[in-house]
């Protein structure tokens, strides 16, 4: 048992990078983990990786830029876990092109997500 045993943790953007690293730490500390990200295939791969190490993982695909999807994420976590103790928002995005070529929509996408 770890110091977070019995705690419910959500990592938004938990399918890769910093979010996945945080998810590993929370899982190793005993948290009941929910991973959320936009890309379901990457989300499932991350969950399989954590489960292989003995973690308890629920996955909920979600784009936090969509208020309805965000509310659904929280509803599903509370329904499955009974509560939410820890929330990590690690979702981020970038658009790989020169800034001079950014459209206003490109800028809004990056700023609203990050």
XYZ file of N, CA, C and O in Angstrom:
456
model
N 0.832 -1.185 0.000
C 0.000 0.000 0.000
C 0.874 1.244 0.000
O 1.851 1.327 0.714
N 0.468 2.203 -0.813
C 1.210 3.450 -0.887
C 0.461 4.562 -0.190
O -0.664 4.387 0.285
N 1.076 5.721 -0.132
C 0.461 6.854 0.572
C -0.820 7.371 -0.085
O -1.570 8.109 0.549
N -1.084 6.979 -1.347
C -2.298 7.439 -2.024
C -3.345 6.337 -2.199
O -4.322 6.508 -2.917
N -3.147 5.216 -1.522
C -4.103 4.121 -1.599
C -5.487 4.613 -1.190
O -5.641 5.293 -0.180
N -6.469 4.289 -2.030
C -7.832 4.706 -1.762
C -8.189 6.078 -2.288
O -9.333 6.508 -2.192
N -7.232 6.778 -2.848
C -7.477 8.111 -3.416
C -7.779 7.978 -4.908
O -7.195 7.148 -5.603
N -8.661 8.805 -5.385
C -9.048 8.828 -6.800
C -8.305 9.963 -7.490
O -8.422 11.118 -7.090
N -7.550 9.616 -8.535
C -6.751 10.606 -9.257
C -7.104 10.592 -10.738
O -7.266 9.529 -11.339
N -7.218 11.780 -11.326
C -7.449 11.931 -12.761
C -6.258 12.664 -13.356
O -5.834 13.695 -12.830
N -5.734 12.120 -14.455
C -4.680 12.801 -15.196
C -5.213 13.079 -16.597
O -5.410 12.162 -17.400
N -5.497 14.359 -16.854
C -5.931 14.799 -18.180
C -4.667 14.995 -19.010
O -3.728 15.645 -18.575
N -4.637 14.396 -20.188
C -3.414 14.403 -20.987
C -2.477 13.314 -20.506
O -1.260 13.425 -20.624
N -3.050 12.246 -19.975
C -2.257 11.182 -19.364
C -1.784 10.096 -20.293
O -1.238 9.095 -19.840
N -1.948 10.291 -21.602
C -1.564 9.223 -22.521
C -0.117 9.294 -22.986
O 0.378 8.362 -23.612
N 0.585 10.384 -22.665
C 1.976 10.505 -23.110
C 2.690 11.594 -22.317
O 2.071 12.337 -21.558
N 3.978 11.667 -22.530
C 4.790 12.746 -21.983
C 4.715 12.912 -20.475
O 4.707 11.939 -19.723
N 4.650 14.163 -20.059
C 4.638 14.485 -18.638
C 3.419 13.887 -17.952
O 3.515 13.363 -16.837
N 2.268 13.933 -18.621
C 1.050 13.365 -18.028
C 1.192 11.887 -17.734
O 0.791 11.408 -16.665
N 1.765 11.130 -18.650
C 1.962 9.700 -18.431
C 2.966 9.460 -17.314
O 2.787 8.560 -16.495
N 4.017 10.257 -17.250
C 4.997 10.116 -16.165
C 4.333 10.378 -14.810
O 4.581 9.644 -13.831
N 3.488 11.394 -14.739
C 2.762 11.682 -13.495
C 1.835 10.522 -13.163
O 1.721 10.108 -11.991
N 1.160 9.974 -14.184
C 0.268 8.836 -13.967
C 1.025 7.654 -13.370
O 0.520 6.979 -12.471
N 2.234 7.404 -13.864
C 3.048 6.312 -13.299
C 3.318 6.559 -11.811
O 3.196 5.648 -10.993
N 3.676 7.782 -11.481
C 3.953 8.105 -10.085
C 2.732 7.942 -9.201
O 2.819 7.388 -8.096
N 1.597 8.425 -9.656
C 0.366 8.294 -8.880
C -0.023 6.828 -8.713
O -0.436 6.400 -7.625
N 0.116 6.059 -9.793
C -0.205 4.639 -9.735
C 0.716 3.899 -8.760
O 0.260 3.100 -7.941
N 2.001 4.189 -8.845
C 2.961 3.552 -7.940
C 2.691 3.914 -6.486
O 2.988 3.129 -5.575
N 2.108 5.092 -6.256
C 1.780 5.518 -4.894
C 0.439 4.947 -4.430
O 0.015 5.197 -3.302
N -0.226 4.173 -5.314
C -1.437 3.470 -4.909
C -2.749 4.105 -5.303
O -3.816 3.599 -4.955
N -2.731 5.215 -6.036
C -3.983 5.889 -6.404
C -4.793 5.047 -7.380
O -4.250 4.314 -8.206
N -6.119 5.166 -7.273
C -7.030 4.624 -8.276
C -7.065 5.660 -9.389
O -7.555 6.765 -9.207
N -6.545 5.294 -10.535
C -6.219 6.253 -11.573
C -7.236 6.274 -12.698
O -7.706 5.232 -13.150
N -7.561 7.476 -13.152
C -8.327 7.669 -14.380
C -7.460 8.479 -15.326
O -6.954 9.539 -14.957
N -7.272 7.941 -16.527
C -6.528 8.653 -17.567
C -7.511 9.213 -18.570
O -8.466 8.539 -18.966
N -7.261 10.433 -18.998
C -8.077 11.056 -20.018
C -7.166 11.717 -21.042
O -6.136 12.289 -20.695
N -7.565 11.603 -22.303
C -6.845 12.237 -23.410
C -7.767 12.234 -24.612
O -8.818 11.586 -24.605
N -7.365 12.941 -25.638
C -8.204 13.043 -26.837
C -8.129 11.813 -27.719
O -9.109 11.437 -28.348
N -6.977 11.172 -27.805
C -6.762 10.062 -28.736
C -6.925 8.734 -28.005
O -6.083 8.351 -27.190
N -8.007 8.046 -28.316
C -8.351 6.828 -27.584
C -7.291 5.729 -27.702
O -6.986 5.050 -26.722
N -6.691 5.552 -28.872
C -5.679 4.505 -29.048
C -4.476 4.750 -28.146
O -3.991 3.826 -27.474
N -3.991 5.986 -28.101
C -2.862 6.312 -27.224
C -3.258 6.162 -25.756
O -2.462 5.716 -24.929
N -4.478 6.520 -25.449
C -4.985 6.403 -24.082
C -5.002 4.942 -23.653
O -4.553 4.596 -22.554
N -5.477 4.071 -24.524
C -5.523 2.641 -24.200
C -4.126 2.048 -24.067
O -3.888 1.200 -23.191
N -3.191 2.479 -24.905
C -1.803 2.000 -24.790
C -1.192 2.405 -23.453
O -0.513 1.608 -22.802
N -1.434 3.644 -23.039
C -0.911 4.113 -21.754
C -1.523 3.327 -20.605
O -0.826 2.940 -19.658
N -2.823 3.075 -20.682
C -3.492 2.309 -19.623
C -2.940 0.894 -19.550
O -2.705 0.370 -18.445
N -2.713 0.272 -20.700
C -2.134 -1.076 -20.705
C -0.756 -1.079 -20.063
O -0.407 -2.001 -19.316
N 0.030 -0.056 -20.343
C 1.370 0.076 -19.754
C 1.281 0.158 -18.226
O 2.047 -0.489 -17.510
N 0.344 0.940 -17.728
C 0.174 1.089 -16.283
C -0.391 -0.181 -15.650
O 0.035 -0.579 -14.558
N -1.333 -0.815 -16.319
C -1.913 -2.061 -15.795
C -0.867 -3.164 -15.719
O -0.908 -3.992 -14.822
N 0.069 -3.180 -16.679
C 1.126 -4.198 -16.678
C 1.995 -4.096 -15.428
O 2.606 -5.077 -15.010
N 2.009 -2.920 -14.823
C 2.767 -2.711 -13.588
C 1.874 -2.833 -12.348
O 2.272 -2.460 -11.252
N 0.634 -3.304 -12.558
C -0.261 -3.536 -11.429
C -1.188 -2.386 -11.093
O -1.877 -2.426 -10.071
N -1.237 -1.364 -11.933
C -2.077 -0.211 -11.644
C -3.549 -0.454 -11.927
O -3.902 -1.256 -12.778
N -4.388 0.235 -11.193
C -5.835 0.249 -11.399
C -6.130 1.466 -12.260
O -5.893 2.596 -11.838
N -6.630 1.256 -13.501
C -6.766 2.361 -14.441
C -8.125 2.323 -15.138
O -8.526 1.299 -15.683
N -8.803 3.460 -15.111
C -10.004 3.709 -15.890
C -9.616 4.688 -16.980
O -8.817 5.602 -16.723
N -10.133 4.525 -18.191
C -9.846 5.475 -19.265
C -11.133 6.168 -19.702
O -12.187 5.540 -19.792
N -11.024 7.458 -19.959
C -12.151 8.252 -20.449
C -11.631 9.202 -21.524
O -10.973 10.199 -21.204
N -11.894 8.895 -22.800
C -11.494 9.833 -23.850
C -12.220 11.167 -23.668
O -13.419 11.184 -23.372
N -11.477 12.263 -23.813
C -12.086 13.575 -23.577
C -11.193 14.671 -24.140
O -9.976 14.614 -24.010
N -11.823 15.669 -24.736
C -11.139 16.903 -25.122
C -11.616 17.957 -24.137
O -12.785 18.352 -24.166
N -10.736 18.422 -23.270
C -11.164 19.364 -22.232
C -11.584 20.714 -22.778
O -12.120 21.532 -22.049
N -11.374 20.947 -24.066
C -11.866 22.181 -24.666
C -13.380 22.139 -24.883
O -13.985 23.158 -25.184
N -13.975 20.974 -24.747
C -15.418 20.793 -24.891
C -16.039 20.735 -23.496
O -15.839 19.751 -22.781
N -16.768 21.766 -23.075
C -17.325 21.787 -21.716
C -18.214 20.587 -21.396
O -18.184 20.078 -20.279
N -18.997 20.118 -22.377
C -19.854 18.960 -22.128
C -19.027 17.702 -21.903
O -19.334 16.886 -21.025
N -17.963 17.532 -22.689
C -17.089 16.369 -22.524
C -16.367 16.422 -21.176
O -16.193 15.395 -20.519
N -15.964 17.609 -20.763
C -15.291 17.768 -19.463
C -16.233 17.410 -18.317
O -15.837 16.734 -17.365
N -17.474 17.864 -18.410
C -18.464 17.535 -17.371
C -18.725 16.027 -17.350
O -18.824 15.422 -16.271
N -18.801 15.414 -18.533
C -18.998 13.972 -18.610
C -17.825 13.221 -17.981
O -18.029 12.222 -17.279
N -16.610 13.703 -18.209
C -15.431 13.087 -17.590
C -15.580 13.068 -16.073
O -15.412 12.029 -15.435
N -15.904 14.205 -15.498
C -16.034 14.273 -14.037
C -17.180 13.391 -13.540
O -17.042 12.688 -12.538
N -18.306 13.384 -14.263
C -19.431 12.526 -13.880
C -19.032 11.057 -13.893
O -19.381 10.301 -12.976
N -18.291 10.644 -14.917
C -17.875 9.237 -15.022
C -16.877 8.860 -13.934
O -16.927 7.748 -13.399
N -15.996 9.773 -13.588
C -15.032 9.498 -12.514
C -15.761 9.314 -11.187
O -15.528 8.349 -10.460
N -16.661 10.224 -10.871
C -17.387 10.135 -9.602
C -18.268 8.889 -9.579
O -18.358 8.203 -8.546
N -18.896 8.541 -10.713
C -19.719 7.331 -10.766
C -18.880 6.076 -10.535
O -19.306 5.150 -9.841
N -17.678 6.038 -11.104
C -16.820 4.854 -10.994
C -16.052 4.798 -9.685
O -15.836 3.719 -9.125
N -15.609 5.946 -9.200
C -14.708 5.983 -8.045
C -15.373 6.498 -6.766
O -14.802 6.368 -5.690
N -16.504 7.144 -6.923
C -17.187 7.684 -5.755
C -16.755 9.089 -5.367
O -17.435 9.761 -4.608
N -15.626 9.509 -5.892
C -15.105 10.839 -5.556
C -13.894 11.146 -6.429
O -13.376 10.284 -7.130
N -13.452 12.377 -6.327
C -12.232 12.819 -7.004
C -11.371 13.526 -5.982
O -11.803 14.500 -5.370
N -10.165 13.018 -5.770
C -9.250 13.602 -4.790
C -8.129 14.411 -5.434
O -7.676 15.406 -4.870
N -7.653 13.956 -6.594
C -6.481 14.559 -7.230
C -6.792 14.781 -8.702
O -7.241 13.866 -9.387
N -6.544 16.007 -9.187
C -6.745 16.323 -10.597
C -5.465 16.942 -11.140
O -4.979 17.941 -10.611
N -4.925 16.329 -12.196
C -3.736 16.848 -12.870
C -4.137 17.170 -14.303
O -4.603 16.289 -15.025
N -3.986 18.421 -14.713
C -4.274 18.803 -16.092
C -2.954 18.963 -16.829
O -2.259 19.953 -16.674
N -2.640 17.968 -17.641
C -1.388 17.970 -18.390
C -1.632 17.957 -19.893
O -0.727 17.692 -20.658
N -2.870 18.230 -20.303
C -3.168 18.245 -21.737
C -2.538 19.469 -22.378
O -2.591 20.564 -21.836
N -1.948 19.267 -23.509
C -1.351 20.375 -24.250
C -1.294 20.040 -25.723
O -1.461 18.899 -26.125
N -1.064 21.059 -26.516
C -0.966 20.847 -27.960
C -0.016 21.873 -28.564
O 0.335 22.867 -27.928
N 0.377 21.606 -29.770
C 1.165 22.543 -30.543
C 0.806 22.369 -32.015
O 0.232 21.349 -32.398
N 1.124 23.346 -32.805
C 0.957 23.260 -34.252
C 2.329 23.512 -34.846
O 2.942 24.553 -34.598
N 2.814 22.549 -35.579
C 4.184 22.601 -36.075
C 4.264 23.306 -37.425
O 4.239 22.670 -38.480
N 4.312 24.619 -37.342
C 4.568 25.440 -38.519
C 5.068 26.786 -38.027
O 4.882 27.128 -36.852
N 5.715 27.537 -38.885
C 6.221 28.839 -38.446
C 5.092 29.722 -37.904
O 3.977 29.731 -38.435
N 5.390 30.468 -36.871
C 4.400 31.338 -36.245
C 3.798 32.306 -37.261
O 2.593 32.601 -37.213
N 4.587 32.773 -38.195
C 4.080 33.702 -39.209
C 2.972 33.083 -40.060
O 2.191 33.795 -40.684
N 2.898 31.751 -40.071
C 1.864 31.061 -40.844
C 0.646 30.685 -39.997
O -0.313 30.118 -40.512
N 0.702 30.984 -38.698
C -0.436 30.671 -37.823
C -1.651 31.501 -38.217
O -1.553 32.704 -38.423
N -2.784 30.850 -38.280
C -4.045 31.563 -38.455
C -4.572 31.934 -37.062
O -4.115 31.378 -36.050
N -5.526 32.830 -36.984
C -6.137 33.101 -35.674
C -6.725 31.833 -35.039
O -6.630 31.647 -33.829
N -7.277 30.945 -35.852
C -7.821 29.684 -35.323
C -6.703 28.808 -34.745
O -6.887 28.152 -33.713
N -5.553 28.753 -35.422
C -4.404 27.985 -34.906
C -3.987 28.523 -33.539
O -3.779 27.764 -32.592
N -3.874 29.832 -33.458
C -3.476 30.469 -32.200
C -4.479 30.129 -31.093
O -4.091 29.743 -29.993
N -5.750 30.263 -31.398
C -6.794 29.968 -30.401
C -6.730 28.509 -29.955
O -6.883 28.220 -28.763
N -6.497 27.595 -30.875
C -6.404 26.181 -30.524
C -5.295 25.932 -29.508
O -5.494 25.281 -28.482
N -4.114 26.471 -29.771
C -2.974 26.270 -28.872
C -3.225 26.945 -27.534
O -3.030 26.342 -26.471
N -3.665 28.174 -27.552
C -3.844 28.914 -26.294
C -4.985 28.334 -25.450
O -4.867 28.231 -24.228
N -6.073 27.934 -26.077
C -7.206 27.379 -25.321
C -6.889 26.024 -24.728
O -7.396 25.680 -23.654
N -6.057 25.248 -25.400
C -5.710 23.918 -24.895
C -4.646 24.008 -23.816
O -4.752 23.358 -22.778
N -3.630 24.818 -24.051
C -2.521 24.861 -23.121
C -2.835 25.764 -21.930
O -2.261 25.636 -20.890
